[in-house]
Short mmCIF file of C-alpha atoms and ligand atoms in Angstrom, two decimals:
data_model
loop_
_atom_site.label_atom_id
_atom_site.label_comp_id
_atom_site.label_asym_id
_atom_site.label_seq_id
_atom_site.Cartn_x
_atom_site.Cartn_y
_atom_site.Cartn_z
CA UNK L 84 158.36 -98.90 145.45
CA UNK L 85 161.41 -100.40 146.51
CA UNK L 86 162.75 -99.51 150.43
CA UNK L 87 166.16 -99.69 152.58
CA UNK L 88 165.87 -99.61 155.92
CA UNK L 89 169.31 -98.85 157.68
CA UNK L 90 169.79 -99.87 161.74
CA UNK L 91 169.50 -103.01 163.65
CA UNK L 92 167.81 -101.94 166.49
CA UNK L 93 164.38 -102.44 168.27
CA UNK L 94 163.61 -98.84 166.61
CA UNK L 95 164.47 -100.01 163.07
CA UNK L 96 162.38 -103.58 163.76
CA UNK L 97 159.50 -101.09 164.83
CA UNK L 98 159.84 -99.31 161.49
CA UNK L 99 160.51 -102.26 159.48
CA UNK L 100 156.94 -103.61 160.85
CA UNK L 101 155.26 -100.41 159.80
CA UNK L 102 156.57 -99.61 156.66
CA UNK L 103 155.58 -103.79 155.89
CA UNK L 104 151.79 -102.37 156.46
CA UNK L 105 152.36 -99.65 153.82
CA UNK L 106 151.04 -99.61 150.25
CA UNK L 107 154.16 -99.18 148.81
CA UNK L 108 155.20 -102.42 150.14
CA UNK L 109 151.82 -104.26 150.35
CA UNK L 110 151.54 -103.26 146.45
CA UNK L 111 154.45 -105.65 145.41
CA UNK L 112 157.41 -103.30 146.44
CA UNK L 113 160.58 -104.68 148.24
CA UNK L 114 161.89 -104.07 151.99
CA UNK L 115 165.29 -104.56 152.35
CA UNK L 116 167.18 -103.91 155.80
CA UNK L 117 170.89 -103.75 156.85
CA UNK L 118 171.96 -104.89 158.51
CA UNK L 119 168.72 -105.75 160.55
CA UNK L 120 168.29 -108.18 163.01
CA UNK L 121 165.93 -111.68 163.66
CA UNK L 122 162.79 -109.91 164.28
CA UNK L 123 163.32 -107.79 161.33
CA UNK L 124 163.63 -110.40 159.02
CA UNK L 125 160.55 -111.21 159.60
CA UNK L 126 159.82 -107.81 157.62
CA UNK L 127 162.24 -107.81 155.56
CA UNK L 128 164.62 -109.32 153.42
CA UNK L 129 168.16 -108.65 155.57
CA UNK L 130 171.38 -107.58 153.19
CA UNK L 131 174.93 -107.21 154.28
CA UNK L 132 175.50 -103.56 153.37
CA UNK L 133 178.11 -101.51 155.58
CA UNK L 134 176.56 -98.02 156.39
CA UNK L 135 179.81 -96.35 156.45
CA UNK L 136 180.54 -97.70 153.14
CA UNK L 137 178.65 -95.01 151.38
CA UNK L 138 179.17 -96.15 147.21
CA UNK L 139 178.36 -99.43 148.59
CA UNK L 140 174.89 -97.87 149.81
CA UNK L 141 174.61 -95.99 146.70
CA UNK L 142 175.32 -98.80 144.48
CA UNK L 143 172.20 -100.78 146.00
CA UNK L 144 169.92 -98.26 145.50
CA UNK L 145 170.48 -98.24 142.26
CA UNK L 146 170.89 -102.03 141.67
CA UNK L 147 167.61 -102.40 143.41
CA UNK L 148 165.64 -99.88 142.28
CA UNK L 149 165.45 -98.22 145.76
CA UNK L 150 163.23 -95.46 145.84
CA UNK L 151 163.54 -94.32 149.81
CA UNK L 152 166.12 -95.15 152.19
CA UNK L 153 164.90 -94.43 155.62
CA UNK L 154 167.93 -93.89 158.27
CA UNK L 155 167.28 -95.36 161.83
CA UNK L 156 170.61 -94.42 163.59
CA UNK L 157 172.48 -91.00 164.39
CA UNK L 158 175.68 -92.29 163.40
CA UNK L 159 175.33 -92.65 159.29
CA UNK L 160 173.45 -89.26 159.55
CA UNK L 161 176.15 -87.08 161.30
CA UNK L 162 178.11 -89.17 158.85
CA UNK L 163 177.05 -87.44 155.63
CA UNK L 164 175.46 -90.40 154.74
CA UNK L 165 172.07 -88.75 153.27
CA UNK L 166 174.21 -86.43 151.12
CA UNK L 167 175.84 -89.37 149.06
CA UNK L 168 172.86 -90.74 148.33
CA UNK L 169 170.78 -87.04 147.35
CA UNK L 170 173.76 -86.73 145.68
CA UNK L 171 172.92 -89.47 143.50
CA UNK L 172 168.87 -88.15 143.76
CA UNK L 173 168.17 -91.22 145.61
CA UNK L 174 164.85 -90.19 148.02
CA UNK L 175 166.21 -90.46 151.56
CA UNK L 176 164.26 -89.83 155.08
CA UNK L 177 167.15 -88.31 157.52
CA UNK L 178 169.11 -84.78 157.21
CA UNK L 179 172.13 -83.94 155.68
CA UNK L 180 175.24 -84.17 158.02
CA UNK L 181 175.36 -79.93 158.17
CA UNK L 182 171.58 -79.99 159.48
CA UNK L 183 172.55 -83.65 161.56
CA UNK L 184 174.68 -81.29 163.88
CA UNK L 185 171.56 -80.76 165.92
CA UNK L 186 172.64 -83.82 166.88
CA UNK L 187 175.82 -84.25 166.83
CA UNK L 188 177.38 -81.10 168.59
CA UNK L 189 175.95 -79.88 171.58
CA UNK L 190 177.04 -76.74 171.18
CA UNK L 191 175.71 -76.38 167.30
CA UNK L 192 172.44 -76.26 169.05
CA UNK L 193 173.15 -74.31 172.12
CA UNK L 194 174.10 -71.61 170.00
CA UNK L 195 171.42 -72.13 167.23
CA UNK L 196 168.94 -71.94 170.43
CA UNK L 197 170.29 -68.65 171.48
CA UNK L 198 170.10 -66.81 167.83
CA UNK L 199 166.77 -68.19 167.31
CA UNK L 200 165.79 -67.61 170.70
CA UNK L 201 164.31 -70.84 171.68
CA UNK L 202 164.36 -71.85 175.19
CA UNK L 203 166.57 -74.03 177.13
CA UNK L 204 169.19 -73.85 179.39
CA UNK L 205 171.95 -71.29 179.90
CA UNK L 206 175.52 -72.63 178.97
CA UNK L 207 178.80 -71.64 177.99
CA UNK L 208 181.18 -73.33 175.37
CA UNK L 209 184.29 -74.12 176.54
CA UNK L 210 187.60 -76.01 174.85
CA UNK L 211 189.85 -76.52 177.56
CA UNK L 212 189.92 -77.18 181.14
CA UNK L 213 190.40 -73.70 182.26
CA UNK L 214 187.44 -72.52 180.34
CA UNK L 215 185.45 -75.35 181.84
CA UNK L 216 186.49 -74.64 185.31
CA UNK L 217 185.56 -70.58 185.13
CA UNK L 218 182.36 -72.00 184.39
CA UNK L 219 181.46 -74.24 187.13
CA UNK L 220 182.37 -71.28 189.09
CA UNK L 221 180.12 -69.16 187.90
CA UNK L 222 176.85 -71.53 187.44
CA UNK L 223 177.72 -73.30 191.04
CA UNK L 224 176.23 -76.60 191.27
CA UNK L 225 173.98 -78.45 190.25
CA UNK L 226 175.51 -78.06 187.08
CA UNK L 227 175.29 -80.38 183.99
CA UNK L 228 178.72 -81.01 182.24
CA UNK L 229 178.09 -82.31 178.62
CA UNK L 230 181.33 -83.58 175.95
CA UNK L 231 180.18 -81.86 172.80
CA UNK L 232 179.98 -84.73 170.24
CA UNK L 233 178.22 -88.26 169.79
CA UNK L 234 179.73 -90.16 173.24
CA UNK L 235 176.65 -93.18 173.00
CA UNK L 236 174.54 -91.38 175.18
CA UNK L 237 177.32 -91.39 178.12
CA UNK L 238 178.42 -88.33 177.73
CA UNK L 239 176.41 -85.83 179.79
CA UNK L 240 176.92 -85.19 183.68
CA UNK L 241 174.45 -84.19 185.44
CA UNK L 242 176.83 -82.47 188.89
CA UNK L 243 174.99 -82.60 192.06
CA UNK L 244 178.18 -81.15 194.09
CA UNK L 245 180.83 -79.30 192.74
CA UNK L 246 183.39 -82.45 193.14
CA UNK L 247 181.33 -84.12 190.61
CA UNK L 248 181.46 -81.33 188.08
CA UNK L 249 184.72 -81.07 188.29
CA UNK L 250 185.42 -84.90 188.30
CA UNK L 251 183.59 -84.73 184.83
CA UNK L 252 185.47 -81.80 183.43
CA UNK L 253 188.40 -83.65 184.47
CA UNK L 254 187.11 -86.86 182.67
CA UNK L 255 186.29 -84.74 179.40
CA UNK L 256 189.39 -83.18 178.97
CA UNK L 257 191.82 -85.89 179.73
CA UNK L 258 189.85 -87.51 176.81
CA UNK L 259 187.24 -90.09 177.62
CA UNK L 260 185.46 -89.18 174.86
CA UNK L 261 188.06 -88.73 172.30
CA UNK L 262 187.22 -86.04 169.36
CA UNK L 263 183.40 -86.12 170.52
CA UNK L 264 185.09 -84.65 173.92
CA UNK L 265 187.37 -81.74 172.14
CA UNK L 266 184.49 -79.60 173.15
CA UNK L 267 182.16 -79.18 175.88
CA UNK L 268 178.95 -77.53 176.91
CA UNK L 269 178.46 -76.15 180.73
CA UNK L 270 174.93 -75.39 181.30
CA UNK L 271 172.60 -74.57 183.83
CA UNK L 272 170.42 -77.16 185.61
CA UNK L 273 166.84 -77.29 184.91
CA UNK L 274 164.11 -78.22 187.44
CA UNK L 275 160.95 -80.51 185.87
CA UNK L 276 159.19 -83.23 184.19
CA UNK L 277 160.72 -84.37 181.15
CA UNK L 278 158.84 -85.73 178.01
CA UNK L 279 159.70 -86.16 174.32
CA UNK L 280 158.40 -84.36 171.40
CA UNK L 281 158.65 -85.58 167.42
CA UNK L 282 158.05 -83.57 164.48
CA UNK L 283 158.71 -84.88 160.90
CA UNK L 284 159.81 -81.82 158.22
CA UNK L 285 160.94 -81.72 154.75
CA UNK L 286 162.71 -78.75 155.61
CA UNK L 287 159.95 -76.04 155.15
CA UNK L 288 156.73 -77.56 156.22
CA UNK L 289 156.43 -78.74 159.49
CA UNK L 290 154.17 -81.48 160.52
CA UNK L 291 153.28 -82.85 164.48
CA UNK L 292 154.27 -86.43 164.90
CA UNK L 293 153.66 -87.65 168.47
CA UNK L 294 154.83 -87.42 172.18
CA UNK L 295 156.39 -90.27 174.46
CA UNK L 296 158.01 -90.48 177.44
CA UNK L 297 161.37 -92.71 178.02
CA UNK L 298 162.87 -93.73 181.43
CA UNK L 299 166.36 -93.68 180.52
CA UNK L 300 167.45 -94.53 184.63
CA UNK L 301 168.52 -98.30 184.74
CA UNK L 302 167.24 -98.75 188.05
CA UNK L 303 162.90 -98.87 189.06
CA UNK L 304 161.84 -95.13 190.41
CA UNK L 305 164.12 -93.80 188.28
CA UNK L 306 167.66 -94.70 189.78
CA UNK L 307 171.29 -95.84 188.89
CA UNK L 308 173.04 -94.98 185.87
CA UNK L 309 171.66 -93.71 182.58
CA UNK L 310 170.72 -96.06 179.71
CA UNK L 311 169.57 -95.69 176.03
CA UNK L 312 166.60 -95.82 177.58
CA UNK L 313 164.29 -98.75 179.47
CA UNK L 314 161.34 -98.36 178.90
CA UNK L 315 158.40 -95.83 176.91
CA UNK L 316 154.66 -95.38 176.32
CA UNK L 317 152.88 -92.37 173.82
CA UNK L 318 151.05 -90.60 174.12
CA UNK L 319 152.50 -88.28 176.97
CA UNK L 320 149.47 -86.83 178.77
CA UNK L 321 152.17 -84.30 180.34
CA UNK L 322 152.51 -82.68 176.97
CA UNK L 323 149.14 -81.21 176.89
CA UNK L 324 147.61 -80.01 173.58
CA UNK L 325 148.44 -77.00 175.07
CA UNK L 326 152.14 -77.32 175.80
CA UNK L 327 152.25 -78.92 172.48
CA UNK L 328 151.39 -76.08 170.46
CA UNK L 329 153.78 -73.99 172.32
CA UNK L 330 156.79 -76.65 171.54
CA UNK L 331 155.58 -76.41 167.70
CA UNK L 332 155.49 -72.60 167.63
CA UNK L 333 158.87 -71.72 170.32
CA UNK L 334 160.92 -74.63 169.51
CA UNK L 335 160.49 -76.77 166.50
CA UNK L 336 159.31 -74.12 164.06
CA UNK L 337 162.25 -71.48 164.91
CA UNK L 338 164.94 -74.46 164.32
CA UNK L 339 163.41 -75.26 160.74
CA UNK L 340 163.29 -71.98 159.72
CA UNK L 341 166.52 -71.00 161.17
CA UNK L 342 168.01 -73.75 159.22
CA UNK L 343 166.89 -73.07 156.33
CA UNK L 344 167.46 -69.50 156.00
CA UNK L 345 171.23 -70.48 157.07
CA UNK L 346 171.10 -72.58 153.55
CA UNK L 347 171.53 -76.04 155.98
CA UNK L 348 167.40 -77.10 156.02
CA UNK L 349 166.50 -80.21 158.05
CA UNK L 350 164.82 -82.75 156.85
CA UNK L 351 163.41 -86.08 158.86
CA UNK L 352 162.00 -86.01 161.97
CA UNK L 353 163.08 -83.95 165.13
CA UNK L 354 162.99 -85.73 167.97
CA UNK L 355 163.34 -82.91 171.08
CA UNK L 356 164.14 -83.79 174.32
CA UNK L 357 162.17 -81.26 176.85
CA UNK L 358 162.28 -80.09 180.42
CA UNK L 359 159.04 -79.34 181.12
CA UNK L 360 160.29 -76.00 183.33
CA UNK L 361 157.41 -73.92 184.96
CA UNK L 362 157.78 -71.42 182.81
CA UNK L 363 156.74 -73.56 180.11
CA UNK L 364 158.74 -76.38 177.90
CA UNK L 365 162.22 -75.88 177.45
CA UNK L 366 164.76 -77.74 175.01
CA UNK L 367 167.52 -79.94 176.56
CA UNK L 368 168.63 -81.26 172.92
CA UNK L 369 167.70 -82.58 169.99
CA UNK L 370 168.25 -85.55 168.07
CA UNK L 371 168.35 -85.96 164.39
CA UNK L 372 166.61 -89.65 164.25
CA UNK L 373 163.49 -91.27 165.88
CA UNK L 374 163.97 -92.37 169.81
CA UNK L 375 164.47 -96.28 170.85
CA UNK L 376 162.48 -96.91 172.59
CA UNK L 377 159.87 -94.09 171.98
CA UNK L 378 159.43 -95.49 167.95
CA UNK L 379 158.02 -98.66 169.06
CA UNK L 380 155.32 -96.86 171.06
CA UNK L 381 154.69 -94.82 168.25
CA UNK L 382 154.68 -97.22 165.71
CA UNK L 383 152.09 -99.22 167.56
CA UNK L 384 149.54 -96.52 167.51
CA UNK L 385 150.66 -95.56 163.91
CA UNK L 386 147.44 -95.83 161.84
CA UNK L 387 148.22 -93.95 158.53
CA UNK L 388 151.29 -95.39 155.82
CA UNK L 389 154.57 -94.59 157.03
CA UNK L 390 156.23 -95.13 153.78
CA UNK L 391 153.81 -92.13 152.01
CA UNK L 392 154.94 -90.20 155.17
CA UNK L 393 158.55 -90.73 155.45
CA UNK L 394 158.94 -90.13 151.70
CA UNK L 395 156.86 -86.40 151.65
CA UNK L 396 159.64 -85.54 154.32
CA UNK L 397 162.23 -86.51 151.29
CA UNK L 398 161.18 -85.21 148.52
CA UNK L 399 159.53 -81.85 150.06
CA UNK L 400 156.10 -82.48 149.40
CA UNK L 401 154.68 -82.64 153.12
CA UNK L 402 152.55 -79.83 152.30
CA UNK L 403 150.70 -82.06 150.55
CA UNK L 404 150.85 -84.77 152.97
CA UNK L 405 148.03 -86.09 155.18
CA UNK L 406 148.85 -85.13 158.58
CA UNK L 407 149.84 -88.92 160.83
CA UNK L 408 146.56 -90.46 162.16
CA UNK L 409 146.61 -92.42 165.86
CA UNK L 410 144.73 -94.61 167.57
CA UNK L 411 143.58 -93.25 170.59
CA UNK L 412 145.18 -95.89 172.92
CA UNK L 413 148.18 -96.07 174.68
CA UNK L 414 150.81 -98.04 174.01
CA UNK L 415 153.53 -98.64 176.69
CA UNK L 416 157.34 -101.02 175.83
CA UNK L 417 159.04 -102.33 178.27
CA UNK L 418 162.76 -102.71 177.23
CA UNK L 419 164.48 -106.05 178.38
CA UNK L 420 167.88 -106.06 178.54
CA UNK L 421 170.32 -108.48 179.63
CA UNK L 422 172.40 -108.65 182.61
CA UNK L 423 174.92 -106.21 183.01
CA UNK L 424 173.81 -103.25 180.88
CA UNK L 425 174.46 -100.79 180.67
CA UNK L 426 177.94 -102.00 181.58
CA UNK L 427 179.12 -104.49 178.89
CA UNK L 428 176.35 -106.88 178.71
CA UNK L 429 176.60 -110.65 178.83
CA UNK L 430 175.59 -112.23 175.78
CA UNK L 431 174.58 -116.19 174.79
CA UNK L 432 171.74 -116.96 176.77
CA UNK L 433 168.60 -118.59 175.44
CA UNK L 434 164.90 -116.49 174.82
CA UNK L 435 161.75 -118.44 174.54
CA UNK L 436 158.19 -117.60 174.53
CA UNK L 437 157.90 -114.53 172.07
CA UNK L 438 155.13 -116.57 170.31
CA UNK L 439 153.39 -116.69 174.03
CA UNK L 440 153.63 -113.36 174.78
CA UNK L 441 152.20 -112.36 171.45
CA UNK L 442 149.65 -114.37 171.79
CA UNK L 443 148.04 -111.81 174.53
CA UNK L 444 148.01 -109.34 171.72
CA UNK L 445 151.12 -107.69 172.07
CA UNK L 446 154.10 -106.99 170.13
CA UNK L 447 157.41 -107.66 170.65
CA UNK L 448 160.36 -105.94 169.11
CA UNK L 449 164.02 -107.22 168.68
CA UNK L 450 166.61 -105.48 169.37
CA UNK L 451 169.99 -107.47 170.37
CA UNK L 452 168.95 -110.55 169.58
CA UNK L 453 170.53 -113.60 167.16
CA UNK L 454 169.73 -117.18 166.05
CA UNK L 455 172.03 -119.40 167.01
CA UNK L 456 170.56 -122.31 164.54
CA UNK L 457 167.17 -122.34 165.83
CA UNK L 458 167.45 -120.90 169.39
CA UNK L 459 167.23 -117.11 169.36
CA UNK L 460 169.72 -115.75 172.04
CA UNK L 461 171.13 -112.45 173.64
CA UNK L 462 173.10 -110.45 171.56
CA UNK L 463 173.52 -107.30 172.64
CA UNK L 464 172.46 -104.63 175.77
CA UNK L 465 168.99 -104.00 175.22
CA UNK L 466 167.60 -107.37 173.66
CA UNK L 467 163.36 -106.99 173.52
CA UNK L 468 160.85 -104.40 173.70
CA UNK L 469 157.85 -105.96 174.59
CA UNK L 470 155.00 -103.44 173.74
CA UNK L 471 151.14 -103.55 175.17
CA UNK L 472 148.52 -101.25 174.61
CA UNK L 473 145.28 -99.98 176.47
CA UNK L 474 143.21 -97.43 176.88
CA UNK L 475 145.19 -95.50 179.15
CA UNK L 476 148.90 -95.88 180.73
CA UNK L 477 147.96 -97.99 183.30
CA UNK L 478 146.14 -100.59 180.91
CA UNK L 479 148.72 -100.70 178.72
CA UNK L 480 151.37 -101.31 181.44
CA UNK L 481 149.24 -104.77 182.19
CA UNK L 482 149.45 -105.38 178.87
CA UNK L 483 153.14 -104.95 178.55
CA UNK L 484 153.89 -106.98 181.60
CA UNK L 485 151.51 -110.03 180.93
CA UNK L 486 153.38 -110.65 177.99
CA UNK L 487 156.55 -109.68 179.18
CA UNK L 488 156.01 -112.68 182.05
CA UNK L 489 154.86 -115.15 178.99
CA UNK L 490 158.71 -114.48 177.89
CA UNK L 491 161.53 -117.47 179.44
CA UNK L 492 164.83 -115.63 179.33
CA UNK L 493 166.69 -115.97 182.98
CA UNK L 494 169.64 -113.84 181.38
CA UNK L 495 166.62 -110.43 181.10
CA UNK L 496 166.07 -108.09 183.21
CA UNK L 497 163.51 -105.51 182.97
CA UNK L 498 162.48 -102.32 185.04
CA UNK L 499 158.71 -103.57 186.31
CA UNK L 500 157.65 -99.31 186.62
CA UNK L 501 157.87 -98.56 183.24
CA UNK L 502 154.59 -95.96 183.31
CA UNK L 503 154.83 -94.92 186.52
CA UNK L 504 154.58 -90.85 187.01
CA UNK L 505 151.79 -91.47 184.76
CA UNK L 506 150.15 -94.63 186.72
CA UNK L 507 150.35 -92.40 189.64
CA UNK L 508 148.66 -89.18 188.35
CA UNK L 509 145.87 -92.00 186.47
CA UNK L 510 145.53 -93.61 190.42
CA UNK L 511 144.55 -90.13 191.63
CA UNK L 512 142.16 -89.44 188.91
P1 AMP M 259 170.94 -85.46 176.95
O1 AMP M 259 171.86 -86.55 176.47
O2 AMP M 259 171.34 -84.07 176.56
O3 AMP M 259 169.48 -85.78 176.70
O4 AMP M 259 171.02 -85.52 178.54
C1 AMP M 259 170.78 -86.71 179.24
C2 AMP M 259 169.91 -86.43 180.40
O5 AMP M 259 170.55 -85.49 181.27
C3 AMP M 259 168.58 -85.77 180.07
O6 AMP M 259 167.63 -86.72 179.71
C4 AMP M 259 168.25 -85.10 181.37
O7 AMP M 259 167.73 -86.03 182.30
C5 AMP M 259 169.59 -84.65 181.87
N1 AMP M 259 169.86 -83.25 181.52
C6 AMP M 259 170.48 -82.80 180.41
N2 AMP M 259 170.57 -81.46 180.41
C7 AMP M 259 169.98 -81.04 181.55
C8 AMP M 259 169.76 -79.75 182.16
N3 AMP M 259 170.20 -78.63 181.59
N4 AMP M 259 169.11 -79.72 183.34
C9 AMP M 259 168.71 -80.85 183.95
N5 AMP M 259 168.90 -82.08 183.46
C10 AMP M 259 169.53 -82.18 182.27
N1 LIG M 260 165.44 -93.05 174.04
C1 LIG M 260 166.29 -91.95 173.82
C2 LIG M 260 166.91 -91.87 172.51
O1 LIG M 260 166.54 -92.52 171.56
O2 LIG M 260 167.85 -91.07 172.37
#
């Protein structure tokens, strides 16, 4: 079977890798990528195609015999780019744009949360300033202020003080955002650990993927401003087996069926973002795609074929499915990014030593990288995710940093805690 990867990030070279490994692939089928990146070349063969260009996706499919597209980024999904091509009954992993919402309006799942009565946060709604301000009066701060549609990840305010909450009201409504800012959710702030949880559905059946945690803070202990996110290692020991079961049966299990019943099923994976409250998880949003940097931890303990996996989720037949096997190690990235991000980065200088770091037995992921000729060089904000493994958080976290010092690249930086809540809790037995 023939398969098109779509994304150019360290998530989709972490997929690319893995769905290499699978039979479908290994048995003579074709991996094609767009538009991909160095390090996924390596996996596959890299096309031009524009995502947004949906009958130009549709007409490679069937050119090329494709028989699953897999989606890495939000974007194409909230899009509609999955119905074009089940339009045309090509198999694609990723939900329609109706179900995609989850992700791409705030509020969409703020209010699905409250008729399905998952937990999360209290909130209000609110289209205009005045709206917005009644509400800060009434939650008081801390406060979190979020613009209701896609904003890259920058647009949720967490409001220590009421200056800052209304600084970010301010910032929402005089249009920072644009269209994705029309809207905004007020909600209450919550008070706990937070870890990530991923499901994979094909709409009806419901299947447990894995747990991670990200540090999305650019700054070591968890400081300065937020980031796609610097760092990861999965499993989470936080989310217990326990805690688990509970996020299956309160949170992900209520959104499928809910969805479903409303005629807009989900299919993909669910990737929930929790707050780990103490009176149990609660949701602080979802998103419609796999996590970058959380895929590349999950990828490396992936032991059963992604490719048969991803594909139940798109044709419906999960049930059928063999749930996802793991090793039982831990695999930790560390995200290295170059200077400047998550302000505009600056791109053009030189990385050497990927084969060196490798060479200690880990893997390294590209994600803003190019060649320029033969040199590989900085191309983007977050550039490598340099990914160890162990036997618990604190082994792999040696791993990831031995290679990440076999890597030459004066224009990286890199958090050196990635692990560390974890590391901590492992120190005191
Ligand atoms: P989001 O983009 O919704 O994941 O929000 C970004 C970050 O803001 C989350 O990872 C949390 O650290 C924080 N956050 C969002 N909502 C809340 C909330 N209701 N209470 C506390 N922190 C929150
Ligand atoms: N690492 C967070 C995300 O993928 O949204």
């Amino acid at each position: 079977m023939n398969i098109l990867l779509l994304g150019s990030g360290g998530r989709e070279h972490a997929l690319a890798w893995k769905l290499a490994q699978s039979s479908a692939i290994q048995s003579g089928g074709k991996l094609f990528a767009a538009p991909g990146n160095p390090g996924i070349a390596q996996d596959a063969t890299l096309v031009p195609l524009d995502a947004t260009d949906h009958a130009a996706v549709v007409a490679f499919c069937t050119l090329e015999q494709i028989g699953l597209v897999v989606i890495g980024p939000e974007a194409p999904l909230v899009d509609g780019l999955a119905d074009s091509l089940r339009a045309e009954g090509i198999p694609v992993f990723g939900p329609s744009k109706a179900a995609a919402q989850l992700e791409g309006s705030k509020g969409f799942t703020k209010d699905l949360c409250q008729r399905a009565n998952i937990p999360t946060a209290g909130y209000v709604r609110v289209s205009n300033r005045d709206d917005a301000m009644a509400a800060l009066e009434r939650f008081g701060a801390p406060v979190v202020i979020k613009a209701d549609g896609l904003a890259a990840g920058k647009g949720v305010t967490v409001a220590m003080g009421m200056d800052e909450a209304v600084a970010a009201v301010n910032d929402i409504f005089a249009g920072r955002f644009g269209a994705a800012g029309a809207e905004a959710v007020i909600e209450e702030f919550m008070v706990g650990e937070e870890a990530s949880f991923f499901a994979l559905t094909d709409g009806t059946h419901i299947m447990a993927f894995a747990s991670a945690q990200d540090h999305k803070r650019v700054g070591e202990g968890d400081t300065g401003p937020n980031t796609g996110g610097m760092g990861a290692y999965s499993p989470a020991p936080v989310l217990t087996a326990a805690l688990e079961s509970q996020v299956m049966e309160r949170i992900i299990a209520p959104t499928v069926a809910t969805l479903a019943a409303e005629g807009t099923p989900y299919s993909g994976v669910l990737f929930a973002g929790l707050m780990l409250t103490k009176d149990g998880p609660s949701l602080i949003e979802y998103n419609a795609r796999f996590g970058d940097p959380e895929t590349q931890v999950m990828m490396s303990r992936l032991e059963s074929d992604l490719a048969e996996l991803l594909l139940a989720c798109a044709t419906g037949t999960l049930a059928d499915a063999q749930p996802p096997r793991f090793s039982p190690e831990t695999a930790l990235t560390v995200v290295m990014a170059a200077q400047n991000y998550p302000e505009t980065p600056r791109k053009g200088g030189s990385i050497e030593g990927i084969d060196k770091a490798e060479a200690t037995g880990a893997k390294v992921f590209h994600a803003g990288t190019a060649l320029s000729g033969e040199t590989l060089t900085i191309n983007g904000g977050r550039v490598l995710n340099v990914t160890g493994r162990g036997a618990d958080v604190t082994a792999a976290q040696a791993a990831a940093y031995a290679a990440v010092d076999a890597i030459t690249a004066p224009d990286l930086f890199c958090r050196r805690d990635i692990g560390w809540r974890e590391v901590a809790r492992e120190a005191q037995g």
